[in-house]
Structures are given as structure tokens and as C-alpha cells.
């Protein structure tokens, strides 16, 4: 099936720290079916980039969609590939290889470990504790 990209509306600053973030909305054409789908979402869902079907304007949560597809299916993957190609050509920001929050946690742990190695706060001297407890050998 041939899929044409008609246009993309990119989001300015996607939040990569979240489990789900919209990267943009695209209009695609399906010439074999003589159909145009407006407002297909390009999203990052749990570390993967997926294409989601358009939503009906004004629909409430739980309402049936006019169009739906399996976001992990073959058709959705083909739509996603077409949208991602256009998204990258237009200079869209791709998500980092590892989520930013995870990277921040890794960096924090590394800095903490380095600080603990550099820091010597004379914790090995237990003479005060021995004196308090009345144990011998306190100087």
C-alpha cells in the first residue's frame, strides 16, 4: 500500500521524560484507497516511536474513534516510517537513545560515587564512641 505524507505539524518541545509524548501531527494520503487521514499523531510511547490514528474533534474519553488501528501493527509501522522520514527531513528532534530522566539518575549516582571516593572525613576514628561507651583503649 502506498502512503504519502501531505504535511506535518511538529510539536516545539516534546517532553522526553514522560512515558508518552506527542512529537507532532501529520496528514497522510492513501492513494490506493483515495483517502486522506488528517491529524495522525507521531508519538513516543514507552521508548518506541509509533503512529496513532487521528482523533475525532470534541470526542470525550472513551468515545469510539472514527478510525482506529493497532499502533504496533504492520500498517501503523508503515505510516510511522513515512511520518518519521518527513519529520527528520524537516529538522524534527528525535528522542534521546535513553530517556533523559534515566540519564539524570545515572549521572547523579556517578557523581555521588566519585564524591564518596574523594572525600575523607575521618570516620575511621572511633575513639569518641569508645570513650562514650566506656570501652577501653580510649585516648
Short mmCIF file of N, CA, C and O in Angstrom, two decimals:
data_model
loop_
_atom_site.label_atom_id
_atom_site.label_comp_id
_atom_site.label_asym_id
_atom_site.label_seq_id
_atom_site.Cartn_x
_atom_site.Cartn_y
_atom_site.Cartn_z
N UNK A 1 0.85 -1.17 0.00
CA UNK A 1 0.00 0.00 0.00
C UNK A 1 0.90 1.23 0.00
O UNK A 1 1.82 1.34 0.80
N UNK A 2 0.59 2.16 -0.88
CA UNK A 2 1.36 3.39 -0.98
C UNK A 2 0.81 4.41 0.03
O UNK A 2 -0.40 4.61 0.13
N UNK A 3 1.74 5.05 0.76
CA UNK A 3 1.37 6.06 1.76
C UNK A 3 2.16 7.32 1.43
O UNK A 3 3.39 7.27 1.32
N UNK A 4 1.46 8.43 1.28
CA UNK A 4 2.12 9.72 1.00
C UNK A 4 1.97 10.64 2.19
O UNK A 4 0.90 10.71 2.80
N UNK A 5 3.03 11.36 2.48
CA UNK A 5 3.00 12.36 3.55
C UNK A 5 2.58 13.69 2.92
O UNK A 5 3.22 14.17 2.00
N UNK A 6 1.50 14.26 3.44
CA UNK A 6 0.99 15.52 2.89
C UNK A 6 1.47 16.73 3.70
O UNK A 6 1.62 17.81 3.16
N UNK A 7 1.69 16.56 4.99
CA UNK A 7 2.15 17.66 5.83
C UNK A 7 2.34 17.23 7.27
O UNK A 7 1.78 16.23 7.71
N UNK A 8 3.17 18.02 7.99
CA UNK A 8 3.45 17.72 9.39
C UNK A 8 3.35 19.00 10.20
O UNK A 8 3.84 20.05 9.78
N UNK A 9 2.73 18.90 11.36
CA UNK A 9 2.72 19.98 12.36
C UNK A 9 3.51 19.46 13.55
O UNK A 9 3.03 18.63 14.31
N UNK A 10 4.76 19.94 13.70
CA UNK A 10 5.65 19.42 14.74
C UNK A 10 5.41 20.15 16.06
O UNK A 10 5.15 21.34 16.08
N UNK A 11 5.54 19.40 17.15
CA UNK A 11 5.48 19.99 18.49
C UNK A 11 6.82 20.64 18.78
O UNK A 11 7.86 20.09 18.45
N UNK A 12 6.79 21.78 19.45
CA UNK A 12 8.03 22.55 19.66
C UNK A 12 9.00 21.90 20.62
O UNK A 12 10.17 21.81 20.35
N UNK A 13 8.56 21.48 21.78
CA UNK A 13 9.47 20.92 22.79
C UNK A 13 8.85 19.69 23.44
O UNK A 13 8.28 19.78 24.51
N UNK A 14 8.96 18.54 22.78
CA UNK A 14 8.41 17.33 23.41
C UNK A 14 9.11 17.04 24.72
O UNK A 14 10.30 17.28 24.87
N UNK A 15 8.36 16.53 25.67
CA UNK A 15 8.91 16.21 26.99
C UNK A 15 9.35 14.75 26.97
O UNK A 15 8.53 13.84 27.09
N UNK A 16 10.66 14.51 26.82
CA UNK A 16 11.18 13.15 26.70
C UNK A 16 11.19 12.42 28.03
O UNK A 16 11.44 11.22 28.07
N UNK A 17 10.97 13.11 29.15
CA UNK A 17 10.97 12.45 30.46
C UNK A 17 9.70 11.64 30.69
O UNK A 17 9.66 10.81 31.59
N UNK A 18 8.68 11.86 29.93
CA UNK A 18 7.41 11.17 30.13
C UNK A 18 7.36 9.85 29.38
O UNK A 18 8.07 9.64 28.41
N UNK A 19 6.48 8.97 29.83
CA UNK A 19 6.28 7.68 29.17
C UNK A 19 5.65 7.87 27.79
O UNK A 19 5.95 7.13 26.86
N UNK A 20 4.80 8.89 27.66
CA UNK A 20 4.11 9.16 26.40
C UNK A 20 4.27 10.64 26.05
O UNK A 20 4.01 11.50 26.89
N UNK A 21 4.73 10.93 24.85
CA UNK A 21 4.83 12.33 24.42
C UNK A 21 4.56 12.42 22.92
O UNK A 21 5.03 11.59 22.13
N UNK A 22 3.77 13.42 22.55
CA UNK A 22 3.43 13.66 21.14
C UNK A 22 4.58 14.44 20.50
O UNK A 22 5.01 15.46 21.02
N UNK A 23 5.06 13.95 19.37
CA UNK A 23 6.13 14.63 18.64
C UNK A 23 5.57 15.54 17.56
O UNK A 23 6.21 16.52 17.18
N UNK A 24 4.39 15.20 17.05
CA UNK A 24 3.78 16.01 16.00
C UNK A 24 2.54 15.33 15.44
O UNK A 24 2.19 14.21 15.82
N UNK A 25 1.87 16.06 14.53
CA UNK A 25 0.68 15.54 13.87
C UNK A 25 0.91 15.62 12.36
O UNK A 25 1.46 16.59 11.86
N UNK A 26 0.48 14.58 11.66
CA UNK A 26 0.72 14.52 10.22
C UNK A 26 -0.57 14.22 9.47
O UNK A 26 -1.48 13.59 9.98
N UNK A 27 -0.60 14.71 8.23
CA UNK A 27 -1.66 14.37 7.30
C UNK A 27 -1.07 13.42 6.28
O UNK A 27 -0.01 13.69 5.69
N UNK A 28 -1.73 12.27 6.09
CA UNK A 28 -1.22 11.29 5.14
C UNK A 28 -2.29 10.98 4.11
O UNK A 28 -3.49 11.09 4.37
N UNK A 29 -1.82 10.62 2.94
CA UNK A 29 -2.72 10.23 1.86
C UNK A 29 -2.54 8.76 1.53
O UNK A 29 -1.41 8.25 1.52
N UNK A 30 -3.65 8.10 1.27
CA UNK A 30 -3.64 6.70 0.84
C UNK A 30 -4.22 6.66 -0.56
O UNK A 30 -5.43 6.49 -0.74
N UNK A 31 -3.38 6.84 -1.60
CA UNK A 31 -3.89 6.97 -2.97
C UNK A 31 -4.66 5.74 -3.46
O UNK A 31 -5.62 5.87 -4.22
N UNK A 32 -4.25 4.54 -3.02
CA UNK A 32 -4.94 3.32 -3.46
C UNK A 32 -6.39 3.30 -2.98
O UNK A 32 -7.27 2.75 -3.64
N UNK A 33 -6.65 3.91 -1.83
CA UNK A 33 -8.00 3.94 -1.27
C UNK A 33 -8.69 5.28 -1.51
O UNK A 33 -9.82 5.47 -1.08
N UNK A 34 -7.97 6.20 -2.18
CA UNK A 34 -8.48 7.55 -2.42
C UNK A 34 -8.94 8.19 -1.10
O UNK A 34 -10.03 8.72 -1.00
N UNK A 35 -8.06 8.12 -0.09
CA UNK A 35 -8.38 8.57 1.26
C UNK A 35 -7.28 9.46 1.79
O UNK A 35 -6.11 9.25 1.52
N UNK A 36 -7.67 10.46 2.57
CA UNK A 36 -6.73 11.31 3.29
C UNK A 36 -7.06 11.23 4.77
O UNK A 36 -8.22 11.35 5.16
N UNK A 37 -6.04 11.01 5.59
CA UNK A 37 -6.20 10.98 7.04
C UNK A 37 -5.47 12.20 7.61
O UNK A 37 -4.27 12.34 7.45
N UNK A 38 -6.23 13.07 8.25
CA UNK A 38 -5.66 14.29 8.80
C UNK A 38 -5.52 14.17 10.31
O UNK A 38 -6.43 13.73 11.00
N UNK A 39 -4.34 14.53 10.82
CA UNK A 39 -4.12 14.55 12.26
C UNK A 39 -3.65 13.25 12.86
O UNK A 39 -3.91 12.97 14.03
N UNK A 40 -2.90 12.44 12.10
CA UNK A 40 -2.31 11.23 12.66
C UNK A 40 -1.17 11.67 13.58
O UNK A 40 -0.34 12.49 13.20
N UNK A 41 -1.12 11.14 14.77
CA UNK A 41 -0.12 11.56 15.74
C UNK A 41 1.14 10.70 15.63
O UNK A 41 1.06 9.48 15.51
N UNK A 42 2.29 11.38 15.67
CA UNK A 42 3.57 10.71 15.80
C UNK A 42 3.95 10.86 17.27
O UNK A 42 4.03 11.98 17.78
N UNK A 43 4.13 9.75 17.96
CA UNK A 43 4.34 9.81 19.41
C UNK A 43 5.43 8.86 19.85
O UNK A 43 5.74 7.88 19.17
N UNK A 44 5.99 9.18 20.99
CA UNK A 44 6.94 8.29 21.67
C UNK A 44 6.16 7.62 22.79
O UNK A 44 5.64 8.28 23.68
N UNK A 45 6.07 6.32 22.71
CA UNK A 45 5.29 5.55 23.68
C UNK A 45 6.20 4.48 24.29
O UNK A 45 6.55 3.51 23.62
N UNK A 46 6.61 4.71 25.53
CA UNK A 46 7.45 3.73 26.21
C UNK A 46 8.78 3.48 25.54
O UNK A 46 9.24 2.34 25.49
N UNK A 47 9.39 4.49 24.96
CA UNK A 47 10.69 4.33 24.32
C UNK A 47 10.62 4.01 22.84
O UNK A 47 11.63 4.01 22.16
N UNK A 48 9.44 3.69 22.31
CA UNK A 48 9.27 3.40 20.89
C UNK A 48 8.52 4.55 20.22
O UNK A 48 7.68 5.20 20.84
N UNK A 49 8.80 4.77 18.95
CA UNK A 49 8.07 5.78 18.19
C UNK A 49 6.95 5.07 17.44
O UNK A 49 7.19 4.07 16.76
N UNK A 50 5.73 5.58 17.58
CA UNK A 50 4.56 4.96 16.97
C UNK A 50 3.72 6.01 16.26
O UNK A 50 3.81 7.20 16.55
N UNK A 51 2.91 5.55 15.31
CA UNK A 51 1.94 6.41 14.64
C UNK A 51 0.56 6.04 15.17
O UNK A 51 0.19 4.86 15.21
N UNK A 52 -0.19 7.06 15.60
CA UNK A 52 -1.51 6.83 16.17
C UNK A 52 -2.57 7.41 15.24
O UNK A 52 -2.34 8.42 14.59
N UNK A 53 -3.74 6.79 15.20
CA UNK A 53 -4.79 7.26 14.31
C UNK A 53 -5.32 8.63 14.75
O UNK A 53 -5.19 9.01 15.91
N UNK A 54 -5.92 9.36 13.80
CA UNK A 54 -6.49 10.66 14.17
C UNK A 54 -7.67 10.50 15.12
O UNK A 54 -8.36 9.49 15.13
N UNK A 55 -7.87 11.53 15.93
CA UNK A 55 -8.99 11.54 16.88
C UNK A 55 -10.09 12.44 16.34
O UNK A 55 -9.85 13.41 15.65
N UNK A 56 -11.31 12.13 16.73
CA UNK A 56 -12.46 12.94 16.33
C UNK A 56 -12.46 14.22 17.17
O UNK A 56 -12.37 14.15 18.40
N UNK A 57 -12.52 15.40 16.54
CA UNK A 57 -12.55 16.64 17.32
C UNK A 57 -13.74 16.66 18.27
O UNK A 57 -14.86 16.34 17.90
N UNK A 58 -13.49 17.00 19.51
CA UNK A 58 -14.56 17.11 20.50
C UNK A 58 -14.96 15.80 21.14
O UNK A 58 -15.88 15.77 21.96
N UNK A 59 -14.30 14.70 20.77
CA UNK A 59 -14.65 13.41 21.36
C UNK A 59 -14.19 13.35 22.81
O UNK A 59 -13.15 13.87 23.17
N UNK A 60 -15.02 12.75 23.62
CA UNK A 60 -14.69 12.60 25.03
C UNK A 60 -13.95 11.28 25.25
O UNK A 60 -14.03 10.38 24.42
N UNK A 61 -13.24 11.18 26.38
CA UNK A 61 -12.50 9.98 26.70
C UNK A 61 -13.46 8.78 26.72
O UNK A 61 -14.50 8.82 27.37
N UNK A 62 -13.12 7.73 26.01
CA UNK A 62 -13.94 6.53 25.98
C UNK A 62 -14.86 6.45 24.77
O UNK A 62 -15.43 5.40 24.50
N UNK A 63 -15.03 7.56 24.03
CA UNK A 63 -15.84 7.52 22.82
C UNK A 63 -15.13 6.68 21.76
O UNK A 63 -13.92 6.60 21.72
N UNK A 64 -15.91 6.08 20.90
CA UNK A 64 -15.33 5.30 19.81
C UNK A 64 -14.71 6.25 18.79
O UNK A 64 -15.24 7.31 18.50
N UNK A 65 -13.56 5.86 18.27
CA UNK A 65 -12.90 6.65 17.25
C UNK A 65 -13.49 6.34 15.88
O UNK A 65 -13.97 5.24 15.64
N UNK A 66 -13.43 7.33 14.99
CA UNK A 66 -13.90 7.11 13.63
C UNK A 66 -12.97 6.15 12.90
O UNK A 66 -13.41 5.33 12.11
N UNK A 67 -11.67 6.26 13.18
CA UNK A 67 -10.67 5.39 12.57
C UNK A 67 -9.79 4.87 13.69
O UNK A 67 -9.41 5.61 14.59
N UNK A 68 -9.44 3.61 13.64
CA UNK A 68 -8.52 3.06 14.64
C UNK A 68 -7.63 2.02 13.97
O UNK A 68 -7.99 1.45 12.94
N UNK A 69 -6.46 1.82 14.57
CA UNK A 69 -5.57 0.76 14.12
C UNK A 69 -4.68 0.34 15.29
O UNK A 69 -4.56 1.05 16.27
N UNK A 70 -4.09 -0.82 15.15
CA UNK A 70 -3.16 -1.33 16.15
C UNK A 70 -1.85 -0.56 15.99
O UNK A 70 -1.20 -0.66 14.96
N UNK A 71 -1.46 0.20 17.01
CA UNK A 71 -0.27 1.04 16.89
C UNK A 71 1.02 0.23 16.77
O UNK A 71 2.06 0.78 16.41
N UNK A 72 0.95 -1.07 17.05
CA UNK A 72 2.13 -1.93 16.91
C UNK A 72 2.01 -2.83 15.68
O UNK A 72 2.85 -3.71 15.48
N UNK A 73 0.98 -2.62 14.85
CA UNK A 73 0.76 -3.45 13.67
C UNK A 73 1.56 -3.00 12.46
O UNK A 73 2.26 -1.99 12.47
N UNK A 74 1.43 -3.77 11.37
CA UNK A 74 2.19 -3.50 10.14
C UNK A 74 1.79 -2.17 9.50
O UNK A 74 2.66 -1.41 9.07
N UNK A 75 0.49 -1.91 9.41
CA UNK A 75 0.04 -0.66 8.79
C UNK A 75 0.56 0.55 9.57
O UNK A 75 1.09 1.50 9.01
N UNK A 76 0.44 0.49 10.89
CA UNK A 76 0.90 1.60 11.72
C UNK A 76 2.41 1.79 11.57
O UNK A 76 2.90 2.92 11.58
N UNK A 77 3.16 0.71 11.42
CA UNK A 77 4.61 0.82 11.26
C UNK A 77 4.96 1.49 9.93
O UNK A 77 5.87 2.32 9.87
N UNK A 78 4.22 1.15 8.87
CA UNK A 78 4.46 1.79 7.58
C UNK A 78 4.13 3.28 7.64
O UNK A 78 4.88 4.11 7.12
N UNK A 79 3.02 3.63 8.29
CA UNK A 79 2.65 5.03 8.46
C UNK A 79 3.72 5.75 9.28
O UNK A 79 4.16 6.85 8.94
N UNK A 80 4.18 5.11 10.34
CA UNK A 80 5.20 5.69 11.21
C UNK A 80 6.49 5.95 10.44
O UNK A 80 7.10 7.02 10.58
N UNK A 81 6.91 5.00 9.63
CA UNK A 81 8.14 5.16 8.85
C UNK A 81 8.06 6.37 7.91
O UNK A 81 9.01 7.15 7.80
N UNK A 82 6.92 6.53 7.26
CA UNK A 82 6.73 7.66 6.35
C UNK A 82 6.74 8.98 7.10
O UNK A 82 7.40 9.95 6.70
N UNK A 83 6.06 9.03 8.23
CA UNK A 83 5.99 10.27 9.02
C UNK A 83 7.36 10.60 9.62
O UNK A 83 7.80 11.75 9.59
N UNK A 84 8.07 9.60 10.14
CA UNK A 84 9.39 9.84 10.74
C UNK A 84 10.37 10.36 9.70
O UNK A 84 11.17 11.27 9.96
N UNK A 85 10.32 9.81 8.50
CA UNK A 85 11.21 10.27 7.43
C UNK A 85 10.99 11.75 7.15
O UNK A 85 11.93 12.54 7.08
N UNK A 86 9.72 12.16 7.02
CA UNK A 86 9.41 13.57 6.80
C UNK A 86 9.74 14.43 8.01
O UNK A 86 10.22 15.56 7.88
N UNK A 87 9.52 13.90 9.19
CA UNK A 87 9.81 14.60 10.44
C UNK A 87 11.29 14.93 10.54
O UNK A 87 11.69 16.04 10.89
N UNK A 88 12.13 13.95 10.21
CA UNK A 88 13.58 14.16 10.27
C UNK A 88 14.04 15.14 9.19
O UNK A 88 14.92 15.96 9.43
N UNK A 89 13.46 15.07 8.00
CA UNK A 89 13.83 15.99 6.92
C UNK A 89 13.50 17.43 7.28
O UNK A 89 14.19 18.35 6.86
N UNK A 90 12.44 17.61 8.07
CA UNK A 90 12.05 18.97 8.48
C UNK A 90 12.82 19.43 9.72
O UNK A 90 12.56 20.51 10.24
N UNK A 91 13.75 18.62 10.22
CA UNK A 91 14.56 19.02 11.36
C UNK A 91 13.94 18.72 12.69
O UNK A 91 14.32 19.33 13.70
N UNK A 92 13.01 17.80 12.74
CA UNK A 92 12.37 17.43 14.00
C UNK A 92 13.35 16.77 14.95
O UNK A 92 14.25 16.03 14.53
N UNK A 93 13.20 17.04 16.23
CA UNK A 93 14.08 16.49 17.26
C UNK A 93 13.67 15.06 17.57
O UNK A 93 12.54 14.80 17.98
N UNK A 94 14.61 14.13 17.42
CA UNK A 94 14.35 12.74 17.74
C UNK A 94 14.62 12.52 19.22
O UNK A 94 15.47 13.20 19.81
N UNK A 95 13.92 11.57 19.84
CA UNK A 95 14.14 11.33 21.27
C UNK A 95 15.55 10.80 21.53
O UNK A 95 16.12 10.13 20.67
N UNK A 96 16.10 11.10 22.70
CA UNK A 96 17.43 10.57 23.02
C UNK A 96 17.39 9.06 23.12
O UNK A 96 16.34 8.47 23.36
N UNK A 97 18.55 8.44 22.96
CA UNK A 97 18.59 6.97 22.97
C UNK A 97 18.14 6.41 24.32
O UNK A 97 17.51 5.39 24.38
N UNK A 98 18.50 7.08 25.40
CA UNK A 98 17.98 6.68 26.71
C UNK A 98 17.19 7.86 27.25
O UNK A 98 17.57 9.01 27.07
N UNK A 99 16.08 7.61 27.94
CA UNK A 99 15.27 8.71 28.45
C UNK A 99 16.10 9.64 29.34
O UNK A 99 16.98 9.21 30.07
N UNK A 100 15.82 10.92 29.25
CA UNK A 100 16.59 11.93 29.98
C UNK A 100 16.55 11.70 31.48
O UNK A 100 17.55 11.87 32.17
N UNK A 101 15.42 11.32 32.01
CA UNK A 101 15.31 11.07 33.45
C UNK A 101 16.25 9.96 33.88
O UNK A 101 16.91 10.05 34.92
N UNK A 102 16.32 8.90 33.09
CA UNK A 102 17.21 7.79 33.42
C UNK A 102 18.66 8.26 33.35
O UNK A 102 19.48 7.90 34.20
N UNK A 103 18.98 9.09 32.35
CA UNK A 103 20.33 9.62 32.23
C UNK A 103 20.69 10.49 33.43
O UNK A 103 21.80 10.43 33.94
N UNK A 104 19.73 11.31 33.88
CA UNK A 104 19.97 12.15 35.05
C UNK A 104 20.25 11.31 36.28
O UNK A 104 21.13 11.64 37.08
N UNK A 105 19.49 10.23 36.47
CA UNK A 105 19.71 9.35 37.62
C UNK A 105 21.09 8.70 37.54
O UNK A 105 21.80 8.59 38.54
N UNK A 106 21.50 8.30 36.34
CA UNK A 106 22.81 7.70 36.16
C UNK A 106 23.92 8.69 36.50
O UNK A 106 24.87 8.36 37.21
N UNK A 107 23.77 9.92 36.01
CA UNK A 107 24.78 10.95 36.28
C UNK A 107 24.84 11.27 37.77
O UNK A 107 25.93 11.47 38.31
N UNK A 108 23.70 11.34 38.43
CA UNK A 108 23.67 11.64 39.86
C UNK A 108 24.38 10.54 40.65
O UNK A 108 25.18 10.81 41.54
N UNK A 109 24.10 9.29 40.32
CA UNK A 109 24.76 8.18 41.00
C UNK A 109 26.26 8.19 40.79
O UNK A 109 27.04 7.93 41.71
N UNK A 110 26.69 8.50 39.56
CA UNK A 110 28.11 8.57 39.26
C UNK A 110 28.79 9.68 40.05
O UNK A 110 29.86 9.47 40.65
N UNK A 111 28.16 10.87 40.10
CA UNK A 111 28.75 11.99 40.85
C UNK A 111 28.81 11.67 42.34
O UNK A 111 29.80 12.00 43.01
N UNK A 112 27.80 11.03 42.88
CA UNK A 112 27.78 10.67 44.29
C UNK A 112 28.91 9.69 44.61
O UNK A 112 29.61 9.82 45.60
N UNK A 113 29.09 8.69 43.73
CA UNK A 113 30.16 7.71 43.95
C UNK A 113 31.53 8.36 43.87
O UNK A 113 32.42 8.05 44.68
N UNK A 114 31.73 9.27 42.91
CA UNK A 114 33.01 9.96 42.80
C UNK A 114 33.27 10.82 44.04
O UNK A 114 34.40 10.87 44.53
N UNK A 115 32.26 11.49 44.54
CA UNK A 115 32.41 12.33 45.72
C UNK A 115 32.78 11.49 46.94
O UNK A 115 33.64 11.86 47.74
N UNK A 116 32.14 10.34 47.08
CA UNK A 116 32.43 9.46 48.21
C UNK A 116 33.87 8.96 48.16
O UNK A 116 34.51 8.80 49.20
N UNK A 117 34.40 8.72 46.95
CA UNK A 117 35.78 8.26 46.83
C UNK A 117 36.78 9.35 47.18
O UNK A 117 37.83 9.09 47.77
N UNK A 118 36.48 10.59 46.80
CA UNK A 118 37.38 11.71 47.05
C UNK A 118 37.34 12.19 48.49
O UNK A 118 38.29 12.73 49.00
N UNK A 119 36.21 12.01 49.13
CA UNK A 119 36.00 12.60 50.45
C UNK A 119 36.54 11.68 51.55
O UNK A 119 36.23 10.52 51.63
N UNK A 120 37.37 12.24 52.44
CA UNK A 120 37.87 11.52 53.60
C UNK A 120 37.51 12.35 54.82
O UNK A 120 38.14 13.36 55.10
N UNK A 121 36.49 11.96 55.54
CA UNK A 121 36.01 12.77 56.66
C UNK A 121 36.40 12.17 58.02
O UNK A 121 35.74 12.41 59.01
N UNK A 122 37.44 11.38 58.05
CA UNK A 122 37.98 10.79 59.28
C UNK A 122 36.92 9.99 60.05
O UNK A 122 36.86 10.05 61.27
N UNK A 123 36.11 9.26 59.36
CA UNK A 123 35.10 8.45 60.01
C UNK A 123 35.68 7.19 60.64
O UNK A 123 35.02 6.52 61.40
N UNK A 124 36.94 6.88 60.32
CA UNK A 124 37.55 5.68 60.87
C UNK A 124 37.96 5.87 62.33
O UNK A 124 38.20 4.90 63.04
N UNK A 125 38.05 7.08 62.81
CA UNK A 125 38.46 7.36 64.18
C UNK A 125 37.25 7.15 65.09
O UNK A 125 36.31 7.93 65.09
N UNK A 126 37.27 6.09 65.90
CA UNK A 126 36.13 5.78 66.77
C UNK A 126 36.46 5.99 68.26
O UNK A 126 35.77 5.46 69.13
N UNK A 127 37.48 6.81 68.56
CA UNK A 127 37.86 7.00 69.96
C UNK A 127 36.75 7.68 70.76
O UNK A 127 36.54 7.36 71.93
N UNK A 128 36.03 8.61 70.16
CA UNK A 128 34.94 9.28 70.86
C UNK A 128 33.83 8.30 71.22
O UNK A 128 33.26 8.34 72.33
N UNK A 129 33.52 7.42 70.35
CA UNK A 129 32.50 6.41 70.61
C UNK A 129 32.95 5.46 71.71
O UNK A 129 32.17 5.12 72.61
N UNK A 130 34.19 5.07 71.67
CA UNK A 130 34.71 4.17 72.70
C UNK A 130 34.67 4.87 74.07
O UNK A 130 34.32 4.25 75.07
N UNK A 131 35.03 6.15 74.12
CA UNK A 131 35.01 6.89 75.37
C UNK A 131 33.58 6.99 75.89
O UNK A 131 33.33 6.81 77.09
N UNK A 132 32.61 7.24 75.00
CA UNK A 132 31.21 7.35 75.39
C UNK A 132 30.68 6.04 75.96
O UNK A 132 29.95 6.01 76.94
N UNK A 133 31.05 4.95 75.35
CA UNK A 133 30.58 3.64 75.79
C UNK A 133 31.37 3.08 76.96
O UNK A 133 30.98 2.06 77.53
N UNK A 134 32.46 3.74 77.31
CA UNK A 134 33.27 3.27 78.43
C UNK A 134 34.14 2.10 78.07
O UNK A 134 34.60 1.37 78.94
N UNK A 135 34.32 1.88 76.81
CA UNK A 135 35.18 0.77 76.36
C UNK A 135 36.63 1.19 76.56
O UNK A 135 36.97 2.36 76.52
N UNK A 136 37.47 0.27 76.75
CA UNK A 136 38.88 0.53 76.97
C UNK A 136 39.58 1.05 75.72
O UNK A 136 38.98 1.20 74.65
N UNK A 137 40.79 1.37 75.87
CA UNK A 137 41.65 1.85 74.81
C UNK A 137 41.26 3.22 74.28
O UNK A 137 41.65 3.58 73.19
N UNK A 138 40.43 3.98 74.99
CA UNK A 138 40.09 5.33 74.54
C UNK A 138 41.19 6.27 74.98
O UNK A 138 41.66 6.22 76.10
N UNK A 139 41.62 7.12 74.11
CA UNK A 139 42.70 8.03 74.42
C UNK A 139 42.19 9.39 74.74
O UNK A 139 41.34 9.94 74.23
#
